[in-house]
Short mmCIF file of C-alpha atoms and ligand atoms in Angstrom, two decimals:
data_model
loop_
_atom_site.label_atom_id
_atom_site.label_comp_id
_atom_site.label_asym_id
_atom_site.label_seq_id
_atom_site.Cartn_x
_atom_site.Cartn_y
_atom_site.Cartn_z
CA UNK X 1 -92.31 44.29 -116.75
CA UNK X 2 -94.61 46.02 -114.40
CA UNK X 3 -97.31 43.47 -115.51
CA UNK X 4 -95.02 40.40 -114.85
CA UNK X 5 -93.81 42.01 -111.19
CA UNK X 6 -97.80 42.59 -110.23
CA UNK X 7 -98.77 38.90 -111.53
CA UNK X 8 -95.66 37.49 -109.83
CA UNK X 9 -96.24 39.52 -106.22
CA UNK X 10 -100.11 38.36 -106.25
CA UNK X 11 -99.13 34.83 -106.74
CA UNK X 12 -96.86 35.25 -103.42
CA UNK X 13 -99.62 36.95 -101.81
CA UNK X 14 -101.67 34.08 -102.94
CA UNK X 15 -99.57 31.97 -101.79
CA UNK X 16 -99.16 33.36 -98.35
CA UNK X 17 -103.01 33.39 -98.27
CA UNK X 18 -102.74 36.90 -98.19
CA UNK X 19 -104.68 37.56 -100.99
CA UNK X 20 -107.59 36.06 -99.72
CA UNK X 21 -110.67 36.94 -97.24
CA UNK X 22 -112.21 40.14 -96.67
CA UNK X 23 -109.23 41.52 -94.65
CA UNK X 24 -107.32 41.29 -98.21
CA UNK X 25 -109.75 42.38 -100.05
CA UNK X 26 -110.26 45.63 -97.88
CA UNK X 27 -106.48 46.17 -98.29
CA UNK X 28 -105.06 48.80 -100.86
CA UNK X 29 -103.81 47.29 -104.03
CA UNK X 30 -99.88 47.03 -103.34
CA UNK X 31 -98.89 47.12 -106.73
CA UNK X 32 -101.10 48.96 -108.60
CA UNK X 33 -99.76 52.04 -110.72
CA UNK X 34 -101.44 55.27 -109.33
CA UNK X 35 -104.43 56.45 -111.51
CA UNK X 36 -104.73 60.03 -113.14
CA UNK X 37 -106.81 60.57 -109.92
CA UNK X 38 -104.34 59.54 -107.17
CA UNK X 39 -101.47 61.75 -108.91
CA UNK X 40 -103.74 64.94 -108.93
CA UNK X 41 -105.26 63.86 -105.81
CA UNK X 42 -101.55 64.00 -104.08
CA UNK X 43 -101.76 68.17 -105.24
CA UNK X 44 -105.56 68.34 -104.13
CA UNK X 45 -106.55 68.49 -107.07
CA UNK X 46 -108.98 66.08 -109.02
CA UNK X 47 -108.51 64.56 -112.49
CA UNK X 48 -112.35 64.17 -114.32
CA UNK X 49 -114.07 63.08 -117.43
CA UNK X 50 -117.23 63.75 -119.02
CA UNK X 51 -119.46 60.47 -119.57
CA UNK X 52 -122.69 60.25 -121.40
CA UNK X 53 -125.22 57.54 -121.07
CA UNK X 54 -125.34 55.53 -124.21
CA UNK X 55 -121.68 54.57 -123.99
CA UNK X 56 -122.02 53.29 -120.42
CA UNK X 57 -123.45 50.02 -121.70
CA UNK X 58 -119.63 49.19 -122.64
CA UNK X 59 -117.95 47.73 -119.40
CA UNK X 60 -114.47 48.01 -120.74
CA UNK X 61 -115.06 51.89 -120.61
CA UNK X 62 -117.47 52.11 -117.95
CA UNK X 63 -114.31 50.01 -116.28
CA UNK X 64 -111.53 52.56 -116.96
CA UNK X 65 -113.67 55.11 -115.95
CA UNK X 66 -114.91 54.12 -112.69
CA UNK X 67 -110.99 53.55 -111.76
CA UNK X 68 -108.88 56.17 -113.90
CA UNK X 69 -110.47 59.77 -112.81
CA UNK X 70 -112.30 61.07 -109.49
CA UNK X 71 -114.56 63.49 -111.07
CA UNK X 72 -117.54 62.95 -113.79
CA UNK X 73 -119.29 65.53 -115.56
CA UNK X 74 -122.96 64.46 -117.91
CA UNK X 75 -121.88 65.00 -121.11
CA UNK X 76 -125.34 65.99 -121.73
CA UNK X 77 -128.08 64.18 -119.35
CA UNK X 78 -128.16 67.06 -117.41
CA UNK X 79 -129.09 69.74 -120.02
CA UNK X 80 -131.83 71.10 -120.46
CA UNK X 81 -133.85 69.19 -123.43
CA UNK X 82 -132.95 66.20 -121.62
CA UNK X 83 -134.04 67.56 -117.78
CA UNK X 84 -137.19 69.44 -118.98
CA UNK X 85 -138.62 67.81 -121.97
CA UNK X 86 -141.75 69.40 -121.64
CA UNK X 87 -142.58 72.61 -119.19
CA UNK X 88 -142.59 71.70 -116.03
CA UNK X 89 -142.40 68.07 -116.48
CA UNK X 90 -139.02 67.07 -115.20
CA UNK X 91 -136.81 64.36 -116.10
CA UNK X 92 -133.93 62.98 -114.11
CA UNK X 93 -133.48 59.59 -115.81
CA UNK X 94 -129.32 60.40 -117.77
CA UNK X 95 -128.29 62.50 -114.71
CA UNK X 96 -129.55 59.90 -112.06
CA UNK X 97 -127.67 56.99 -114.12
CA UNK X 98 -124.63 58.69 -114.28
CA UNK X 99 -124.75 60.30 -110.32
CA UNK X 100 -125.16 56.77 -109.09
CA UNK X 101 -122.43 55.86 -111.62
CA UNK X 102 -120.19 58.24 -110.07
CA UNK X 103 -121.08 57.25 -106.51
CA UNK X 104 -120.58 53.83 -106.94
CA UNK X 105 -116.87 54.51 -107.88
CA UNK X 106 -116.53 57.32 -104.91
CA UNK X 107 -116.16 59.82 -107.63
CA UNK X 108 -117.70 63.55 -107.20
CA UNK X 109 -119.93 65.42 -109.92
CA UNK X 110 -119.16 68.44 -111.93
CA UNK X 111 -122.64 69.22 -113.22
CA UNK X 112 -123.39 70.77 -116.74
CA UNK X 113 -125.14 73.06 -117.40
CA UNK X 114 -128.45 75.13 -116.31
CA UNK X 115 -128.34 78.16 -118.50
CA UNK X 116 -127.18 78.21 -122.34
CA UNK X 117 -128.14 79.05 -125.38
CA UNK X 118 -127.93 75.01 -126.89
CA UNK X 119 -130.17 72.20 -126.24
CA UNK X 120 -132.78 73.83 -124.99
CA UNK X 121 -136.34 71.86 -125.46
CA UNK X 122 -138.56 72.89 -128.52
CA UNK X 123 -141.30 74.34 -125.85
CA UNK X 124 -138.68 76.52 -125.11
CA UNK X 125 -137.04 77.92 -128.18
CA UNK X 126 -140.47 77.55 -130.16
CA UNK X 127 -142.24 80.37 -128.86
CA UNK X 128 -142.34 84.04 -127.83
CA UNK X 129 -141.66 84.56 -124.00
CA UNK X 130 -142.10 88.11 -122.07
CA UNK X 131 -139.76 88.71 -119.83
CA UNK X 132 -141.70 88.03 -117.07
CA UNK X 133 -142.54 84.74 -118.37
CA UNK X 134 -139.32 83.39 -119.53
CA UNK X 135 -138.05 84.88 -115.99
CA UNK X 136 -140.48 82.37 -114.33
CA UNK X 137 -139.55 79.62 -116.36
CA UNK X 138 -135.87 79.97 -115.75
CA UNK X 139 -135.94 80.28 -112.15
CA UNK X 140 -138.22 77.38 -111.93
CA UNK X 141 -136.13 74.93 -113.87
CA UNK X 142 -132.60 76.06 -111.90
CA UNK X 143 -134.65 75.88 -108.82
CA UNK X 144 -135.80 72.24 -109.24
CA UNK X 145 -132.73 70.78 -111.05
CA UNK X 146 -130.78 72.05 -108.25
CA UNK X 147 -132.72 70.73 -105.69
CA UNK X 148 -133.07 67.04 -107.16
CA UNK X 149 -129.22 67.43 -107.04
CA UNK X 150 -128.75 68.80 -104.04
CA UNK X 151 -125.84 67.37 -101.88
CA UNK X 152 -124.89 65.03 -104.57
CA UNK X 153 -122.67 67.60 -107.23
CA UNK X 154 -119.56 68.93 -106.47
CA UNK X 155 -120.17 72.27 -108.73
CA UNK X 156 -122.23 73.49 -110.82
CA UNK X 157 -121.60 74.89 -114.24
CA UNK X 158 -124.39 77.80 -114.27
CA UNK X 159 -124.51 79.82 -117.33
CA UNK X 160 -122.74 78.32 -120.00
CA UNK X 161 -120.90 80.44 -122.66
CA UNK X 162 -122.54 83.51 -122.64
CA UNK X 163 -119.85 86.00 -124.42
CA UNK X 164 -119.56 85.87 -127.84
CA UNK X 165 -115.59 86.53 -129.07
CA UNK X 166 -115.58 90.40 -129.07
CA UNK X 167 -116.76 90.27 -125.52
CA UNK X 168 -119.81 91.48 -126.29
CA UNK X 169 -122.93 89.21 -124.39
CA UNK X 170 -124.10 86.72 -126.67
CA UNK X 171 -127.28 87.71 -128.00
CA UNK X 172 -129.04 84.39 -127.03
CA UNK X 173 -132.98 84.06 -125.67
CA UNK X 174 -131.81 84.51 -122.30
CA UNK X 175 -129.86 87.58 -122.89
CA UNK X 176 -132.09 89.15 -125.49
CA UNK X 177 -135.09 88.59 -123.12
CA UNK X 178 -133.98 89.52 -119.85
CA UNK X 179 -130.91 91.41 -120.42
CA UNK X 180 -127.34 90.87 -119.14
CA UNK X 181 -129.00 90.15 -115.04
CA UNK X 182 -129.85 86.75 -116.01
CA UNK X 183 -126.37 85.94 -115.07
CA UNK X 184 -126.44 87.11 -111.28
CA UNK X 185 -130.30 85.92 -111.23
CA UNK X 186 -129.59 82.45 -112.22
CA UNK X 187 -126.57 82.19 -109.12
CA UNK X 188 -128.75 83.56 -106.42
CA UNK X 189 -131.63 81.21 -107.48
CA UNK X 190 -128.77 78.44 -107.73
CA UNK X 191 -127.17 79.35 -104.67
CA UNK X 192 -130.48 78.74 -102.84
CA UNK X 193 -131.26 75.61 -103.88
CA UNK X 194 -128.15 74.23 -103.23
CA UNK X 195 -125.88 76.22 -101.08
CA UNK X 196 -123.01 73.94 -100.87
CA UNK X 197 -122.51 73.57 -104.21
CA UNK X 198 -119.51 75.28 -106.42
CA UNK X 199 -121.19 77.62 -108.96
CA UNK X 200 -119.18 78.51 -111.92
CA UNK X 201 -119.55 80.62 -115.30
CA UNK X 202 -118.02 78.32 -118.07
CA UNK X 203 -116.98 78.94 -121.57
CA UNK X 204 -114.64 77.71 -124.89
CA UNK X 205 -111.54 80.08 -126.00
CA UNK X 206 -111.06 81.73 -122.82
CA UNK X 207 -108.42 80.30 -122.29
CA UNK X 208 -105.43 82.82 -123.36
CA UNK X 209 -106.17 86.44 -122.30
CA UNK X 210 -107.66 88.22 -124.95
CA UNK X 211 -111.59 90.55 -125.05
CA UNK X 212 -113.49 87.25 -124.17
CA UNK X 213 -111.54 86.27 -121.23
CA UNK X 214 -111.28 90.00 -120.36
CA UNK X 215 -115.16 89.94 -120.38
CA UNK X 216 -115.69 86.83 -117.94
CA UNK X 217 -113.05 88.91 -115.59
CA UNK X 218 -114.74 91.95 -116.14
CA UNK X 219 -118.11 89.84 -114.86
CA UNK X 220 -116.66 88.30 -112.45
CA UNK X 221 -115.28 91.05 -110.98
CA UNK X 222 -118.08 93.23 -111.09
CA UNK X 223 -120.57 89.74 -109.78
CA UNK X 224 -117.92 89.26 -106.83
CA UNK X 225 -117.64 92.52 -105.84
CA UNK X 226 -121.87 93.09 -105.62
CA UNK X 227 -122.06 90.21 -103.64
CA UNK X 228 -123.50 87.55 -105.93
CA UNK X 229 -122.29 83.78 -105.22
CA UNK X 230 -119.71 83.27 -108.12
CA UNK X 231 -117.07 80.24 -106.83
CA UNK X 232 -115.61 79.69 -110.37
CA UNK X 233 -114.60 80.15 -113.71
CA UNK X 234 -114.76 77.03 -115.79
CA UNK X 235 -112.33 77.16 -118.99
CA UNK X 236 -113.60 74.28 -121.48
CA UNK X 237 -110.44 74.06 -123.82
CA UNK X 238 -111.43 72.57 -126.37
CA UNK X 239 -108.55 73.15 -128.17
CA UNK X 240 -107.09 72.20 -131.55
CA UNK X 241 -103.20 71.68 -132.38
CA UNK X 242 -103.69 74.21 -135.93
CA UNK X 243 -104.74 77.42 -133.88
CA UNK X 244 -101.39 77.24 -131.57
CA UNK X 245 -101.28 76.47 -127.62
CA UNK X 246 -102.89 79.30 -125.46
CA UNK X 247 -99.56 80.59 -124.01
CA UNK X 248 -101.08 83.09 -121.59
CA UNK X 249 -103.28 79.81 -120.06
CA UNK X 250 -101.24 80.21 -116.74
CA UNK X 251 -101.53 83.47 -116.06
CA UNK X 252 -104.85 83.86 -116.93
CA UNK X 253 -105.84 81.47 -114.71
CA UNK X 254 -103.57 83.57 -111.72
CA UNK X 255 -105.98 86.82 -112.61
CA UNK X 256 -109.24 84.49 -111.71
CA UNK X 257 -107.69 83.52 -108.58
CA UNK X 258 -106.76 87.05 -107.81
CA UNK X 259 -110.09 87.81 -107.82
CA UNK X 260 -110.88 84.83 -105.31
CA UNK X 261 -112.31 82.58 -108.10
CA UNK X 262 -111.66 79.19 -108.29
CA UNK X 263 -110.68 78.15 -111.91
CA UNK X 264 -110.96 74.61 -113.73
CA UNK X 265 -110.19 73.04 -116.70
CA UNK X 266 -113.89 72.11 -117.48
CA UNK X 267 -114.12 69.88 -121.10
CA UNK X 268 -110.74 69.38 -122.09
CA UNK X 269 -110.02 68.27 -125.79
CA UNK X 270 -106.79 68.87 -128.44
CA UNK X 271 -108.12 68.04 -131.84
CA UNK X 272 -106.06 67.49 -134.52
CA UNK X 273 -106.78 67.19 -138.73
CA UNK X 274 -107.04 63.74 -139.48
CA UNK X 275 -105.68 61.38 -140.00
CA UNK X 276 -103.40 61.52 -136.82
CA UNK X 277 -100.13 60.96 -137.04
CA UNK X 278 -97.06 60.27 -134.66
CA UNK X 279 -95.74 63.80 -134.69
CA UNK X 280 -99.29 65.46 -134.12
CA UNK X 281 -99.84 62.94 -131.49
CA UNK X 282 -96.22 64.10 -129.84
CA UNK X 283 -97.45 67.69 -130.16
CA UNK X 284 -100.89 66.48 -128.56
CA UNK X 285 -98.97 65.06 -125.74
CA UNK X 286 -97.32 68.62 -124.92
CA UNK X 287 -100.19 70.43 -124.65
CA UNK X 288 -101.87 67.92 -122.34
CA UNK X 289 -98.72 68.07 -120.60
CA UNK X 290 -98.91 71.76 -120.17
CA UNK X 291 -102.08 72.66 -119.70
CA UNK X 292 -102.21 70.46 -116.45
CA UNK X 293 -99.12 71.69 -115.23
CA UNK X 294 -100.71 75.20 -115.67
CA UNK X 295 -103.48 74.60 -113.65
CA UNK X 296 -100.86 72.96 -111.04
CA UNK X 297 -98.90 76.26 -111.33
CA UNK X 298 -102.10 77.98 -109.79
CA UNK X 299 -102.78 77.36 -106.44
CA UNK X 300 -107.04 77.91 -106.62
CA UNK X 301 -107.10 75.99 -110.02
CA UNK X 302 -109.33 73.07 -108.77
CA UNK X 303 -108.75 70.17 -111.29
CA UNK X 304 -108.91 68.82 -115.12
CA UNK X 305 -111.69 67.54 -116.76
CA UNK X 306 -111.16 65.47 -120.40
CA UNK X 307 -114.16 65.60 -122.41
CA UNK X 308 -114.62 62.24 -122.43
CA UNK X 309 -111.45 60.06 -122.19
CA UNK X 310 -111.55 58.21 -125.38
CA UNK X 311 -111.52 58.81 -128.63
CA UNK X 312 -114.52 56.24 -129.36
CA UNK X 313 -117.39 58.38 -127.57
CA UNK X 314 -114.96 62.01 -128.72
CA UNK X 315 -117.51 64.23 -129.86
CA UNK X 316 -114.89 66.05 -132.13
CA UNK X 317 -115.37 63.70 -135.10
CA UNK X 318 -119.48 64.73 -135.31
CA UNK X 319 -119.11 68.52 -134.75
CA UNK X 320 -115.63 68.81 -136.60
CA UNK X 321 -115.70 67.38 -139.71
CA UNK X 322 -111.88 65.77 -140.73
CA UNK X 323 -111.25 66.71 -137.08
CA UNK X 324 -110.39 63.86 -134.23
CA UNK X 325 -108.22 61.96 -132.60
CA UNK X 326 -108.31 64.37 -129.29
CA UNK X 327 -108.32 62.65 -126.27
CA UNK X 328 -105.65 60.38 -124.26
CA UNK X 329 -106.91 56.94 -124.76
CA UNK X 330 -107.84 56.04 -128.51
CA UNK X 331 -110.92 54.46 -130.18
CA UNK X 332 -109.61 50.85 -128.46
CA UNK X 333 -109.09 52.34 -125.27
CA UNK X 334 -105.59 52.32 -125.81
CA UNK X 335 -103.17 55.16 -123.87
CA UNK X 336 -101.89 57.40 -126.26
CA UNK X 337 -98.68 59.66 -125.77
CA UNK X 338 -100.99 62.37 -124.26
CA UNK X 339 -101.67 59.64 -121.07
CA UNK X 340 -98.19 59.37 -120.71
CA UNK X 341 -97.91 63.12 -120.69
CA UNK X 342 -100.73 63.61 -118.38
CA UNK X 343 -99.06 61.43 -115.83
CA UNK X 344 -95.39 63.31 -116.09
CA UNK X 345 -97.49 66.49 -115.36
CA UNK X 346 -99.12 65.33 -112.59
CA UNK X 347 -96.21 63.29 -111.15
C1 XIL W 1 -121.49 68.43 -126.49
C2 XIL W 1 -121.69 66.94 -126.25
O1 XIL W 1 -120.45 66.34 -125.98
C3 XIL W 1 -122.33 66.33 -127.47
O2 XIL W 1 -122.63 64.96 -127.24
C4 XIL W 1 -123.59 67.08 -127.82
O3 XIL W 1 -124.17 66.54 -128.98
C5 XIL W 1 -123.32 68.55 -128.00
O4 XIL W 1 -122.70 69.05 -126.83
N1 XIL W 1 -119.37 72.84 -124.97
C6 XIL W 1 -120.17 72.38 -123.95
C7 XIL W 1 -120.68 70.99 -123.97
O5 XIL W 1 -120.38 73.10 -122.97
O6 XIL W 1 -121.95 70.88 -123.39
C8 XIL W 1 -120.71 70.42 -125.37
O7 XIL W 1 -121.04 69.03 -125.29
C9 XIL W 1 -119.38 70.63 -126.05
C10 XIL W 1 -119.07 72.10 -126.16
#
């Protein structure tokens, strides 16, 4: 019906030579449905997905995602392996492509992610490092991956998950080497290379309040209160429909932005067991529903990012075995209930 009224009004425009010449062109779209960005854009918030290069040979999808969301994340051209194949021999080829991307469409960055414990280059992980060393190394790869991006990302996510699920620090090569200070080392050398950019601490199943969320407030806390340049606390949620909606979401995202944090929905998923069927998908559509309209609830929650939008370039199915189906559009780019959810939250 919509369709048939948009087809039927450009034929009048047509008609009235309206439709035609740069003046038109310049024009806003008269009929067009507002996108996932223009709905969070009316609360000043922005609506993202993650992207990653292979997929952006596909023009349908490079098409819905240059108009549907106003914020990209790298899925992973921005890591490390990929920035820093070998030491000190940089990289920028994925991150470029998908910057330019972003520009193209007016969208901003989210970019992931400096510091963690995954994907790190074999140079890296296949040797010994004294502190010293490994100290050097870090602060010269956030130092020149910040630079080459200077001006151009929105935020940064900085050190990526560094608690393990008891709170404790993750006992990772960063951690193990140069002890819990890596985290307010790695801002300050961030913050310095690009001082206009958002720098967040980002992490999975912190989401409802429990000892690893208590440890990133804890942190952030402690980093805010010494001075260090924290903006934000990224919460992935990458969540799945048989461990039960994070009920506390809201108001654990209210006790950030006590603390003068920013907060942000960061790699949004809801996985399900496959195969996926219509009351799962009903379910999905809830949470998507809710968790959006948490992070509307709280006024320094900046915005929602989908890890990825469809369910063709989901990472679930790979890392998840029997798991999938956890994103709003499906494998043929097709809205699922969870778009139609998305936009009743953000309407
Ligand atoms: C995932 C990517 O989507 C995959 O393509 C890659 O093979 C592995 O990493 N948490 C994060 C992201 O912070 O960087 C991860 O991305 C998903 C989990």
């Amino acid at each position: 019906m919509r369709l048939r009224l948009a087809g039927a009004l450009a034929a009048v425009l047509v008609t009235a030579g309206l439709a035609a010449g740069p003046a038109a062109q310049a024009a806003p779209d008269p009929v067009r449905q507002p996108t996932l960005a223009d709905l969070a854009e009316r609360h000043g918030r922005y609506f993202g997905s993650a992207t990653d290069n292979p997929e952006l040979t596909d023009t349908a999808y490079t098409r819905l995602l240059g108009s549907e969301v106003d914020m990209i994340t790298p899925g992973n051209g921005m890591k490390w392996y990929a920035t820093e194949p070998q030491q000190g021999v940089f990289d920028w080829t994925d991150g470029d492509e998908i910057v330019d991307l972003a520009r193209r469409h007016h969208q901003k960055v989210r970019a992931h992610t400096l510091v963690w414990h995954s994907q790190l280059p074999d140079w890296l992980t296949s040797r010994q490092w004294t502190a010293s060393e490994l100290r050097a190394v870090l602060k010269k790869h956030i130092t020149t991956e910040v630079r080459h991006y200077r001006g151009k990302v929105y935020a940064w996510d900085v050190v990526n998950e560094a608690f393990d699920e008891d709170g404790s620090y993750r006992e990772t090569i960063w951690y193990k080497t140069l002890g819990p200070g890596y985290i307010a080392d790695a801002l300050r050398w961030a913050h310095q290379a690009d001082p206009h950019a958002r720098l967040y601490l980002n992490d999975y199943n912190i989401e409802a309040t429990g000892p690893k969320s208590d440890a990133y407030h804890r942190l952030a806390k402690d980093l805010k209160a010494r001075g260090v340049p924290l903006d934000g606390v990224g919460f992935q949620a990458h969540l799945a429909l048989q461990y039960g909606y994070p009920a506390t979401l809201e108001d654990n995202l209210r006790r950030f932005s006590r603390l003068g944090l920013d907060t942000a929905l960061t790699e949004v998923d809801v996985r399900m067991q496959l195969p996926a069927t219509e009351e799962k998908l009903a379910e999905q559509a809830t949470w998507y529903r809710d968790l959006t309209a948490a992070c509307l609830a709280v006024r320094r929650c900046a915005g929602v990012t989908i890890w990825d939008y469809t369910d063709k370039y989901s990472w679930i199915p790979a890392f998840f075995p029997g798991e999938g189906a956890a994103l709003p559009w499906d494998e043929e780019l097709r809205p699922k209930p969870a778009y139609q959810a998305l936009r009743e939250a953000l309407r």
